[in-house]
Amino acid sequence: MADRVYNFSPGPATLPVEVLEKAGKDVVNFQQTGIGLIEISHRSKEFMAVADEAEANLRDLMQIPDNYKVLFLQGGASSQFFMIPMNLLGKDKKATYLNTGTWAKKAIKEAKLFGDIDVAYSSEEASFNRVPADNEYTVAGNSEYLYYVSNNTIYGTQFPNVPATEKMLISDMSSDILSRSVDVSKYGMIFAGAQKNLGPAGVTLVIIREDLLENTPAQTPTMLSYKTHADKGSMFNTPPCFAIYVVGEVLKWLKKQGGVEAIEKINAEKAGLLYGAIDSTDYYRGHAEKESRSLMNISFNLPSPELEAKFIAEAAAVELNGLKGHRSIGGCRASIYNAFPREGVVKLVDFMKEFESNNPAS
Amino acid sequence: MADRVYNFSPGPATLPVEVLEKAGKDVVNFQQTGIGLIEISHRSKEFMAVADEAEANLRDLMQIPDNYKVLFLQGGASSQFFMIPMNLLGKDKKATYLNTGTWAKKAIKEAKLFGDIDVAYSSEEASFNRVPADNEYTVAGNSEYLYYVSNNTIYGTQFPNVPATEKMLISDMSSDILSRSVDVSKYGMIFAGAQKNLGPAGVTLVIIREDLLENTPAQTPTMLSYKTHADKGSMFNTPPCFAIYVVGEVLKWLKKQGGVEAIEKINAEKAGLLYGAIDSTDYYRGHAEKESRSLMNISFNLPSPELEAKFIAEAAAVELNGLKGHRSIGGCRASIYNAFPREGVVKLVDFMKEFESNNPAS
């Protein structure tokens, strides 16, 4: 295809071009059925096979144990913020949360509607520029779970390791799922909005341990109970078919790349190139503390807001798009999820050097 | 395009082929941005324009008054079953529901979790083969609203007119929205899953009167409050961008057809052809009583289940697909929403005559 630009958008984000091209054809005529992908019944054998294959490939890629259910839900990761405590907590029950960014904070707000929430750590006063080491917080003994956001998209921080705790973990992995190996068995639940590493906006992946499905209070609306969706293979009602299809294609693409271990190396290399460029000069400053750096979102500043605006505009002019930082911290941000090509990172690094030499700090 | 079949699926359902072809291209390269439609930021000016245009065209097509908000939500129409009473009822408040089919019944079940629900009419004992006339039920005086399902997809029934009541109406129009003119000002809220007359699965349209946004109880999770989404133009979190885009394209297509009044005539004609075929013989029997017949879903039976199975199989062999009735009533069903072409109805009618003469009732 002609004229593809490098899109550093934090989500919706760059997807593999071969997935886009296949989706573009299937939307019009799905598998030569004479029916478009977005017209075909979700209960047709053709679509059921798509959903089954997506789940099977995800299970394979993440090595999901048999006692976990995989759900494809709607409502975004934001809906999980309340569904988790609604299903898994009670008025007198406690959970521990780590406040490492905007999305953690939103999850805490919703959880407080349902239970006793202990915020054991917060980096809010430092503009969320770090995540805690294990010795920087304590998980309350009577907590049902420890909740954390694995990667903080806005601030460019990421937990380098799984928090060391005996408690059940629940993690929002919206912005780093499938970017590195994860031992699913340590988690009660993992969830992720699709629009970063998985596919298009409109579907949310939930991986949940089966025994937790029994905890939902009676009186919970049918659609808000995880068990409803688990019992019906995510087809209690019409699922977001197109988004599930694209996720399935992205998973197939990921397998072709060699799976999670292979992409993890590529991700480390891509991020290494960018952090190398940042660390080689005082001109660029990373937002995150080094120990907390994300391999997915690299948030950084230039010597002044004026230079940042100029940088973003001139980058866009050479087809390096979407580098504006989130409005809450400003500056620049390069989001380089699994499908973002290495060549785009190299091009950005070259552009950064050139921009610095053309625009010295005053 | 080659080999397009006639797809009578009840939803996801046939969409205009020109919409599919445009979507297929935009998925790969959206408006020549060099970024695919499903990769581009929902906050980009390009996508914001798509969402704004979709809303403007919907307002125009349905003549939605200014004091109504248009929301594009996730979770399917099924999520509205609980969101409506959660936002608009209270423990001591009453609402009246008409039980005219599976989807009404599900809505009643969820509403009972939140308020005092009066089921003023039910056709369940007659296999939901009819909807009530105005004089067949009474709306309780202290009801907050009267809830009804405008068109019952499974049973092929449809309210011929808006229920005559002074009470605020709330209607599930999932399977007949934009198929005929509606006076929105009579409603507190109208909602519809997209996958029949509007677009792909994955987005739910909500049209809600502004003053109702203030009724939501405190302690309601943020994502479940209509006001959250109304205040942020359906972009509180990442919306289902692709589905909204396709809805926008379907709305543009509908305007080109002449709008709702024009399509209403075409729909009446298409349904007339099919009901004419049914009424011209005793071989085919419509499920719905004549006064309750749907113009969108025509459910019918043949002399025996064996003949029905043969009919469905032989129809599929000549590219008349998706004619199997819902498992709850069996038989056959032809769903002929706005985008279903007249030629396909004519072909089905011809096939019905031929099948009858080749397969006499024993």
XYZ file of C-alpha atoms in Angstrom:
724
model
C 0.000 0.000 0.000
C 1.112 3.532 -0.663
C 1.908 6.260 1.796
C 1.659 4.517 5.116
C 2.813 6.861 7.878
C 4.323 5.985 11.252
C 1.532 6.361 13.783
C 2.733 6.726 17.376
C -0.833 7.071 18.699
C -1.361 5.577 22.197
C -4.595 3.856 21.210
C -6.316 3.159 18.921
C -2.861 2.361 17.634
C -0.836 0.877 14.814
C -1.890 -2.608 13.735
C -0.088 -4.995 11.390
C -0.742 -3.873 7.833
C -1.388 -7.446 6.694
C -4.206 -7.639 9.255
C -5.722 -4.407 7.942
C -5.595 -5.626 4.376
C -7.248 -8.946 5.193
C -9.912 -7.210 7.295
C -10.580 -4.766 4.475
C -11.394 -7.646 2.134
C -13.387 -9.683 4.644
C -15.574 -6.700 5.542
C -16.920 -6.838 1.982
C -16.963 -10.590 1.392
C -16.141 -12.822 4.321
C -14.288 -15.982 3.368
C -16.024 -15.959 -0.005
C -19.427 -16.521 1.627
C -20.936 -13.685 -0.382
C -21.728 -12.014 2.937
C -19.607 -9.302 4.526
C -17.865 -9.965 7.828
C -19.997 -7.299 9.520
C -23.233 -8.737 8.129
C -22.796 -12.374 9.029
C -24.625 -13.904 11.977
C -22.556 -14.243 15.133
C -24.043 -17.729 15.405
C -22.973 -18.769 11.908
C -20.439 -21.571 11.818
C -18.028 -19.214 10.063
C -18.065 -16.615 12.830
C -18.096 -19.157 15.648
C -14.895 -20.575 14.162
C -13.338 -17.097 14.212
C -14.154 -16.609 17.892
C -13.005 -20.112 18.839
C -9.727 -19.728 16.988
C -9.071 -16.337 18.596
C -9.536 -17.839 22.031
C -7.392 -20.875 21.229
C -4.558 -18.717 19.914
C -4.719 -16.428 22.925
C -4.605 -19.424 25.262
C -1.600 -20.739 23.390
C 0.263 -17.413 23.252
C -0.287 -16.605 26.937
C -0.252 -20.223 28.133
C -3.510 -19.654 29.942
C -4.270 -22.492 32.384
C -7.435 -24.529 31.849
C -9.089 -23.171 34.980
C -9.306 -19.697 33.468
C -12.072 -18.395 31.229
C -11.394 -16.042 28.330
C -14.124 -13.457 27.731
C -14.589 -10.904 24.972
C -16.706 -8.122 26.468
C -17.818 -4.633 25.559
C -17.639 -1.356 27.453
C -13.904 -0.789 27.439
C -11.418 -1.356 30.221
C -13.253 1.469 32.004
C -16.213 -0.856 32.564
C -13.941 -3.349 34.297
C -13.140 -0.704 36.904
C -16.596 -1.240 38.419
C -17.298 -4.782 37.246
C -14.342 -6.139 39.203
C -15.440 -4.870 42.625
C -19.121 -5.388 41.763
C -18.459 -9.078 41.118
C -15.590 -9.766 43.491
C -15.945 -7.494 46.504
C -18.619 -6.863 49.102
C -19.408 -3.936 51.359
C -17.307 -5.309 54.189
C -14.522 -6.682 52.062
C -11.188 -5.066 51.412
C -8.973 -4.776 48.359
C -5.599 -3.097 47.895
C -4.886 -0.805 44.953
C -1.668 0.818 43.717
C -2.223 4.333 42.393
C 0.242 4.668 39.546
C -1.682 6.829 37.099
C -4.930 8.126 35.689
C -6.379 4.693 34.974
C -5.472 3.302 38.384
C -7.066 6.349 39.984
C -10.259 5.861 38.010
C -10.371 2.202 39.013
C -9.937 3.185 42.675
C -12.824 5.635 42.446
C -15.186 2.974 41.116
C -14.005 0.301 43.554
C -14.820 2.575 46.489
C -18.494 2.306 45.500
C -18.400 -1.393 46.374
C -15.890 -2.134 49.106
C -13.219 -0.992 51.491
C -10.339 0.126 49.311
C -6.831 0.485 50.654
C -4.579 2.592 48.439
C -1.220 1.236 49.523
C 0.940 3.359 47.256
C 0.641 6.497 45.163
C 3.078 8.325 42.918
C 0.535 11.028 42.140
C 2.516 13.813 43.810
C 5.436 13.060 41.513
C 3.278 13.227 38.363
C 3.102 9.442 38.387
C 6.697 9.209 37.199
C 7.320 5.823 38.827
C 5.844 2.558 39.981
C 6.683 1.118 43.384
C 9.230 -1.530 44.229
C 7.859 -4.419 46.266
C 9.194 -2.991 49.524
C 7.449 0.334 49.068
C 3.966 -0.825 50.000
C 2.136 -3.380 52.099
C -0.868 -5.393 51.022
C -3.429 -5.441 53.817
C -3.746 -8.946 55.223
C -7.490 -9.112 54.736
C -7.415 -7.899 51.138
C -9.285 -9.967 48.580
C -6.845 -8.912 45.888
C -4.046 -6.550 44.887
C -4.950 -4.408 41.883
C -2.353 -2.727 39.719
C -1.995 -1.244 36.253
C 0.810 -3.111 34.557
C 1.719 -0.293 32.171
C 0.696 3.345 32.549
C 0.076 4.629 29.043
C 0.043 8.324 29.840
C 3.124 8.531 32.053
C 5.209 5.903 30.324
C 5.801 3.733 33.360
C 5.583 -0.040 33.640
C 6.002 -2.559 36.411
C 9.279 -4.307 35.568
C 8.131 -7.389 37.486
C 4.972 -8.914 38.814
C 4.354 -7.537 42.341
C 5.611 -10.048 44.907
C 2.633 -10.919 47.064
C 0.785 -13.999 48.188
C -2.483 -12.259 47.472
C -4.439 -12.792 44.315
C -3.465 -10.245 41.666
C -5.782 -8.362 39.362
C -4.169 -6.348 36.617
C -5.184 -3.858 33.959
C -2.853 -4.848 31.122
C -4.571 -2.723 28.498
C -1.347 -1.225 27.238
C 1.123 -4.087 27.562
C -0.768 -7.341 27.203
C 1.084 -9.813 24.980
C 4.126 -7.546 24.899
C 5.977 -9.762 27.383
C 5.588 -13.095 29.130
C 3.207 -13.233 32.070
C 2.509 -16.100 34.449
C -1.270 -16.052 34.298
C -1.584 -18.432 37.252
C -0.539 -15.620 39.614
C -3.643 -13.660 38.684
C -7.285 -13.864 39.600
C -8.026 -11.715 36.614
C -6.258 -9.907 33.790
C -8.083 -7.514 31.520
C -7.249 -5.288 28.577
C -9.002 -2.936 26.228
C -8.092 -4.116 22.743
C -7.086 -0.869 21.113
C -3.387 -0.938 21.926
C -1.802 -4.359 21.565
C -4.779 -6.462 20.524
C -6.913 -4.856 17.855
C -9.487 -2.120 17.341
C -11.483 -0.282 20.007
C -14.739 -2.006 20.901
C -13.760 -5.211 22.647
C -12.255 -5.845 26.074
C -10.417 -9.024 26.890
C -11.011 -10.587 30.306
C -9.088 -13.601 31.569
C -10.625 -14.769 34.831
C -10.065 -17.712 37.159
C -13.140 -19.924 37.108
C -13.743 -20.119 40.843
C -14.203 -16.340 40.971
C -17.279 -16.619 38.763
C -19.235 -17.846 41.761
C -18.619 -14.727 43.875
C -21.065 -12.396 42.150
C -23.865 -11.175 44.419
C -27.435 -12.053 43.527
C -29.256 -8.945 42.294
C -26.376 -8.138 39.946
C -27.733 -7.246 36.497
C -27.333 -10.196 34.135
C -25.043 -8.382 31.715
C -22.709 -7.292 34.529
C -22.025 -10.758 35.873
C -18.879 -12.402 34.533
C -20.612 -15.763 34.880
C -23.254 -14.763 32.324
C -20.621 -14.303 29.667
C -18.448 -17.217 30.768
C -21.380 -19.629 30.626
C -22.258 -18.569 27.089
C -18.769 -18.306 25.602
C -19.124 -14.509 25.338
C -22.258 -14.968 23.215
C -24.988 -14.280 25.741
C -25.836 -11.361 23.504
C -24.459 -10.311 20.131
C -20.722 -9.796 20.593
C -18.655 -7.101 18.848
C -17.918 -9.467 15.962
C -15.665 -7.251 13.899
C -13.407 -6.352 16.824
C -13.125 -10.005 17.861
C -12.242 -10.961 14.301
C -9.438 -8.380 14.161
C -8.091 -9.495 17.540
C -8.006 -13.005 16.126
C -6.022 -11.843 13.109
C -3.588 -9.909 15.327
C -3.038 -13.052 17.395
C -2.295 -15.051 14.259
C 0.167 -12.351 13.204
C 1.817 -12.483 16.618
C 2.270 -16.231 16.348
C 3.950 -15.721 12.990
C 6.372 -13.277 14.631
C 7.376 -16.060 16.990
C 4.961 -15.407 19.819
C 5.320 -13.457 23.026
C 8.953 -14.312 23.758
C 10.038 -13.156 20.330
C 8.044 -9.924 20.431
C 9.342 -9.227 23.937
C 12.888 -9.076 22.562
C 11.838 -6.854 19.687
C 9.980 -4.551 22.078
C 13.040 -4.272 24.332
C 15.173 -3.404 21.348
C 12.764 -0.776 19.993
C 12.402 0.898 23.387
C 16.162 0.648 23.898
C 16.755 2.672 20.756
C 14.488 5.450 21.955
C 15.702 5.543 25.545
C 19.247 5.470 24.186
C 18.493 8.610 22.200
C 16.986 10.275 25.246
C 19.851 9.328 27.541
C 22.535 10.449 25.104
C 21.694 14.124 25.594
C 20.263 16.565 28.132
C 18.034 17.977 25.395
C 15.447 15.230 25.800
C 14.282 14.215 29.273
C 12.263 11.060 29.946
C 9.251 11.544 32.203
C 9.587 8.197 33.987
C 12.281 7.238 36.458
C 14.656 4.796 34.814
C 13.646 1.790 36.917
C 9.997 2.357 35.988
C 10.377 2.921 32.268
C 7.740 1.513 29.944
C 8.699 -0.391 26.829
C 5.371 0.559 25.264
C 4.958 4.302 25.853
C 7.947 6.622 25.991
C 6.938 9.996 27.446
C 9.551 12.736 27.198
C 10.100 16.457 27.260
C 12.163 18.957 25.303
C 13.759 22.078 26.776
C 10.530 24.130 26.398
C 6.863 23.742 25.479
C 7.562 25.822 22.376
C 10.207 23.393 21.201
C 7.880 20.496 21.976
C 5.150 21.975 19.787
C 7.660 22.555 16.995
C 9.009 19.017 17.376
C 5.548 17.466 17.122
C 4.628 19.547 14.066
C 7.875 18.934 12.202
C 7.759 15.234 12.992
C 4.243 15.016 11.569
C 5.489 16.747 8.420
C 7.889 13.844 7.846
C 5.199 11.243 8.578
C 5.999 10.610 12.219
C 2.486 11.103 13.567
C 0.775 11.136 16.937
C 3.730 12.213 19.085
C 1.834 14.703 21.230
C 1.833 13.790 24.921
C -1.367 13.361 26.904
C -2.962 16.655 27.900
C -2.473 15.850 31.597
C 1.343 16.038 31.409
C 2.028 17.626 28.033
C 5.317 17.052 26.244
C 5.801 14.218 23.790
C 5.009 10.537 23.796
C 5.925 7.746 21.433
C 3.697 4.683 21.747
C 5.406 1.669 20.219
C 3.230 -1.365 20.804
C 3.877 -4.809 19.333
C 2.794 -3.880 15.815
C 4.733 -0.629 15.614
C 7.573 -1.225 13.151
C 11.214 -0.954 14.180
C 11.932 1.239 11.128
C 9.599 3.863 12.531
C 11.556 3.956 15.772
C 14.817 4.307 13.880
C 13.346 7.125 11.841
C 12.181 8.898 14.992
C 15.619 8.551 16.619
C 17.227 10.071 13.527
C 14.679 12.853 13.532
C 15.347 13.573 17.205
C 19.078 14.026 16.546
C 18.445 16.268 13.584
C 15.864 18.333 15.435
C 18.203 18.870 18.360
C 21.014 20.100 16.144
C 18.680 22.410 14.207
C 16.972 23.774 17.314
C 19.474 24.313 20.127
C 18.072 25.065 23.568
C 18.238 28.810 24.148
C -18.629 -7.394 -6.550
C -19.033 -11.007 -7.464
C -21.170 -13.615 -5.805
C -23.095 -11.593 -3.293
C -25.825 -13.748 -1.757
C -29.139 -12.639 -0.257
C -28.662 -12.724 3.493
C -31.937 -12.829 5.472
C -30.088 -12.976 8.815
C -31.902 -11.191 11.674
C -28.758 -9.461 12.887
C -25.945 -8.913 12.227
C -27.709 -8.325 8.932
C -27.378 -7.123 5.369
C -25.776 -3.709 4.957
C -25.553 -1.572 1.822
C -22.783 -2.960 -0.353
C -21.440 0.532 -1.082
C -20.961 1.002 2.664
C -19.052 -2.272 2.923
C -16.804 -1.359 0.032
C -15.975 2.068 1.475
C -15.359 0.583 4.927
C -13.091 -2.048 3.416
C -10.869 0.656 1.941
C -10.928 2.941 4.980
C -9.942 0.104 7.319
C -6.611 -0.008 5.490
C -6.068 3.684 4.772
C -8.529 6.119 6.270
C -9.223 9.142 4.107
C -5.708 8.905 2.679
C -4.174 9.701 6.067
C -1.803 6.755 5.732
C -3.406 5.381 8.910
C -6.133 2.733 8.962
C -9.582 3.612 10.282
C -9.138 1.148 13.150
C -5.726 2.570 14.088
C -6.539 6.261 14.187
C -7.011 8.070 17.489
C -10.629 8.597 18.491
C -9.577 12.143 19.388
C -8.093 12.872 15.959
C -9.877 15.577 14.013
C -10.632 13.011 11.314
C -12.474 10.635 13.634
C -14.207 13.404 15.587
C -15.632 14.605 12.270
C -16.957 11.099 11.583
C -18.737 10.932 14.935
C -20.113 14.471 14.627
C -21.420 13.835 11.126
C -23.063 10.563 12.186
C -24.901 12.355 14.972
C -25.907 15.260 12.735
C -27.284 12.920 10.072
C -29.175 10.884 12.631
C -30.701 14.047 14.088
C -31.705 15.115 10.630
C -33.140 11.747 9.567
C -35.146 11.260 12.773
C -35.842 14.954 13.379
C -34.556 14.623 16.914
C -35.476 17.667 19.024
C -32.666 19.752 20.519
C -33.481 18.689 24.059
C -32.431 15.105 23.328
C -28.921 13.716 23.539
C -27.621 11.122 21.087
C -25.233 8.583 22.623
C -23.169 5.832 21.044
C -22.618 3.239 23.768
C -21.281 -0.288 24.076
C -22.742 -3.410 25.654
C -25.591 -4.080 23.280
C -29.264 -3.360 23.718
C -29.113 -5.975 26.487
C -27.168 -3.537 28.642
C -29.926 -0.984 28.272
C -32.314 -3.436 29.941
C -30.659 -2.676 33.279
C -29.259 0.782 32.579
C -32.736 2.216 32.027
C -34.160 1.252 35.428
C -30.784 1.801 37.128
C -30.766 5.403 35.906
C -34.453 6.200 35.806
C -36.215 4.178 38.490
C -35.859 3.855 42.232
C -36.815 1.148 44.693
C -40.209 2.682 45.363
C -40.912 3.785 41.822
C -43.077 2.018 39.306
C -42.798 1.439 35.576
C -45.106 -0.372 33.162
C -43.814 -2.917 30.658
C -45.501 -4.723 27.765
C -44.340 -8.317 27.407
C -44.375 -8.946 23.681
C -41.392 -11.232 23.253
C -38.038 -12.550 24.387
C -36.360 -9.149 24.507
C -39.221 -7.520 26.405
C -39.146 -10.368 28.887
C -35.427 -9.963 29.435
C -35.883 -6.232 29.970
C -38.609 -6.921 32.543
C -36.349 -9.301 34.434
C -33.602 -6.689 34.752
C -36.002 -3.868 35.615
C -37.359 -5.876 38.539
C -33.929 -5.573 40.159
C -34.442 -1.821 40.463
C -38.098 -0.935 40.837
C -41.718 -1.949 41.012
C -42.523 -3.328 37.571
C -46.073 -3.682 36.340
C -46.409 -6.023 33.370
C -49.621 -4.677 31.884
C -49.850 -7.022 28.953
C -48.366 -10.316 27.816
C -48.816 -12.396 24.686
C -46.461 -15.079 25.960
C -49.147 -17.765 26.158
C -49.849 -17.286 22.464
C -46.185 -17.649 21.495
C -45.933 -13.875 21.324
C -47.892 -13.844 18.074
C -49.308 -10.350 18.634
C -48.841 -6.964 20.204
C -51.644 -5.283 22.119
C -54.048 -2.637 20.886
C -54.242 0.444 23.100
C -57.414 -0.752 24.806
C -55.899 -4.065 25.866
C -53.813 -2.733 28.735
C -53.709 0.028 31.312
C -50.665 2.027 32.273
C -50.517 2.367 36.045
C -51.089 5.985 37.046
C -47.917 6.227 39.076
C -45.684 4.728 36.402
C -42.546 6.631 35.524
C -42.673 5.307 31.998
C -44.241 2.770 29.613
C -41.663 0.431 28.098
C -42.282 -1.495 24.900
C -40.356 -3.251 22.154
C -41.329 -1.612 18.916
C -40.553 -4.635 16.746
C -40.125 -8.196 17.980
C -37.417 -9.745 15.847
C -38.017 -13.364 16.757
C -41.808 -13.468 16.450
C -42.187 -11.049 13.585
C -44.546 -8.665 15.315
C -44.438 -4.885 15.362
C -46.489 -2.165 16.986
C -48.379 -0.593 14.085
C -48.652 2.663 16.031
C -47.064 4.386 18.975
C -48.928 3.323 22.148
C -51.468 5.994 23.080
C -50.585 7.111 26.572
C -49.811 10.327 28.390
C -46.907 8.617 30.105
C -43.375 8.955 28.933
C -42.476 6.189 26.498
C -39.276 4.199 26.404
C -38.776 1.925 23.443
C -36.368 -0.741 22.292
C -36.256 -0.054 18.546
C -33.311 -2.343 17.857
C -34.991 -4.009 14.926
C -36.985 -1.215 13.349
C -35.222 2.053 14.030
C -35.115 4.285 10.951
C -37.442 1.934 9.101
C -40.390 4.290 9.592
C -41.128 7.756 10.914
C -41.231 8.205 14.668
C -42.158 11.274 16.698
C -39.186 11.323 19.053
C -40.793 13.937 21.295
C -43.193 11.301 22.624
C -40.296 9.353 24.096
C -38.121 9.740 27.123
C -35.676 7.380 25.519
C -35.252 5.297 22.378
C -32.458 2.774 22.032
C -31.261 0.305 19.438
C -28.461 -2.176 18.994
C -26.861 -1.305 15.672
C -26.658 -4.712 14.044
C -30.011 -4.673 12.257
C -30.873 -1.353 10.675
C -27.868 0.753 11.659
C -24.564 -1.008 11.157
C -22.349 -3.692 12.671
C -22.623 -5.247 16.109
C -20.686 -3.359 18.765
C -22.467 -0.055 19.197
C -25.806 0.798 20.758
C -27.634 3.980 19.929
C -29.360 5.828 22.769
C -31.554 8.876 22.238
C -32.469 10.349 25.612
C -34.320 13.448 26.777
C -31.881 15.742 28.552
C -33.819 16.259 31.758
C -33.671 12.514 32.460
C -29.901 12.697 32.755
C -30.311 14.219 36.198
C -32.251 11.274 37.652
C -29.347 8.868 38.121
C -28.732 7.926 41.759
C -25.416 8.850 43.339
C -23.322 5.700 43.802
C -24.012 4.611 40.239
C -20.762 3.492 38.579
C -19.457 6.224 36.293
C -19.680 4.155 33.129
C -23.312 3.220 33.832
C -24.605 6.767 34.129
C -26.072 8.207 30.939
C -24.877 11.635 32.054
C -21.235 10.509 31.916
C -21.532 9.756 28.227
C -23.813 12.685 27.419
C -21.420 15.167 29.022
C -18.495 13.869 26.993
C -20.179 13.383 23.634
C -19.856 9.582 23.965
C -16.077 9.968 24.362
C -15.675 9.557 28.101
C -13.649 6.490 27.180
C -12.545 5.142 23.819
C -15.705 4.552 21.784
C -16.212 1.657 19.346
C -14.825 3.766 16.494
C -15.273 1.321 13.643
C -18.910 0.593 14.468
C -19.693 4.311 14.780
C -18.021 4.949 11.426
C -20.140 2.275 9.718
C -23.325 3.631 11.311
C -22.362 7.025 9.898
C -21.952 5.552 6.431
C -25.300 3.741 6.683
C -26.965 7.017 7.644
C -25.431 8.748 4.618
C -26.699 5.893 2.442
C -30.169 6.249 3.932
C -30.224 9.951 3.144
C -29.329 9.127 -0.449
C -32.311 6.749 -0.596
C -34.527 9.692 0.314
C -34.530 9.329 4.090
C -36.960 7.635 6.434
C -40.165 8.456 4.566
C -38.794 6.994 1.358
C -37.444 3.835 2.992
C -40.728 3.385 4.852
C -42.531 3.029 1.527
C -39.940 0.610 0.207
C -40.153 -1.437 3.399
C -43.934 -1.610 3.141
C -43.650 -2.772 -0.435
C -41.033 -5.427 0.324
C -42.996 -6.816 3.264
C -46.185 -6.635 1.183
C -44.651 -8.919 -1.422
C -43.781 -11.527 1.190
C -47.044 -11.361 3.117
C -48.857 -11.508 -0.217
C -47.087 -14.763 -0.981
C -47.964 -16.141 2.445
C -51.599 -15.078 2.232
C -52.098 -16.468 -1.258
C -51.875 -20.073 -0.060
C -52.500 -22.242 2.990
C -49.081 -23.817 2.481
C -47.296 -20.972 4.261
C -48.630 -19.663 7.560
C -47.454 -16.414 9.118
C -46.647 -16.629 12.822
C -47.966 -13.168 13.688
C -51.585 -12.091 13.729
C -52.250 -9.858 10.738
C -52.738 -6.667 12.751
C -49.380 -7.194 14.462
C -47.281 -8.083 11.451
C -43.737 -6.786 11.294
C -42.381 -5.156 8.170
C -38.861 -6.152 9.219
C -39.053 -9.815 10.235
C -41.481 -12.192 8.579
C -41.746 -15.407 10.604
C -43.650 -18.218 8.941
C -44.226 -21.931 8.928
C -44.600 -24.640 6.315
C -46.862 -27.679 6.632
C -44.237 -29.645 8.596
C -40.847 -29.233 10.262
C -39.422 -31.573 7.643
C -40.589 -29.333 4.835
C -39.228 -26.311 6.712
C -35.785 -27.897 6.941
C -35.901 -28.766 3.253
C -37.074 -25.258 2.370
C -34.215 -23.634 4.304
C -31.602 -25.934 2.760
C -32.846 -25.565 -0.814
C -33.153 -21.798 -0.429
C -29.542 -21.597 0.756
C -28.509 -23.605 -2.290
C -29.862 -20.822 -4.513
C -28.217 -18.106 -2.428
C -31.174 -17.216 -0.254
C -29.387 -17.489 3.092
C -30.273 -17.202 6.749
C -33.946 -18.193 6.553
C -33.984 -20.433 9.600
C -36.342 -19.243 12.321
C -35.196 -18.564 15.865
C -34.742 -21.732 17.914
C -37.486 -20.627 20.321
C -40.268 -20.937 17.719
C -38.624 -22.804 14.854
C -39.949 -22.468 11.315
C -38.637 -19.861 8.919
C -37.925 -16.182 9.141
C -37.016 -13.612 6.528
C -35.439 -10.476 7.964
C -35.646 -7.658 5.478
C -34.286 -4.522 7.083
C -33.708 -1.231 5.274
C -30.641 -2.406 3.385
C -32.090 -5.716 2.238
C -32.626 -5.398 -1.516
C -36.073 -5.676 -3.087
C -34.692 -8.127 -5.679
C -33.907 -10.571 -2.901
C -37.501 -10.459 -1.696
C -38.773 -11.042 -5.224
C -36.412 -13.984 -5.578
C -37.622 -15.455 -2.304
C -41.260 -15.082 -3.326
C -40.540 -16.878 -6.588
C -38.689 -19.588 -4.710
C -41.599 -20.031 -2.303
C -44.020 -20.641 -5.185
C -41.689 -23.086 -6.839
C -40.984 -24.931 -3.597
C -44.682 -25.291 -2.870
C -45.419 -26.762 -6.265
C -42.455 -29.146 -6.033
C -43.225 -30.213 -2.483
C -46.953 -30.586 -1.940
C -48.146 -31.041 1.638
C -48.772 -34.714 2.257
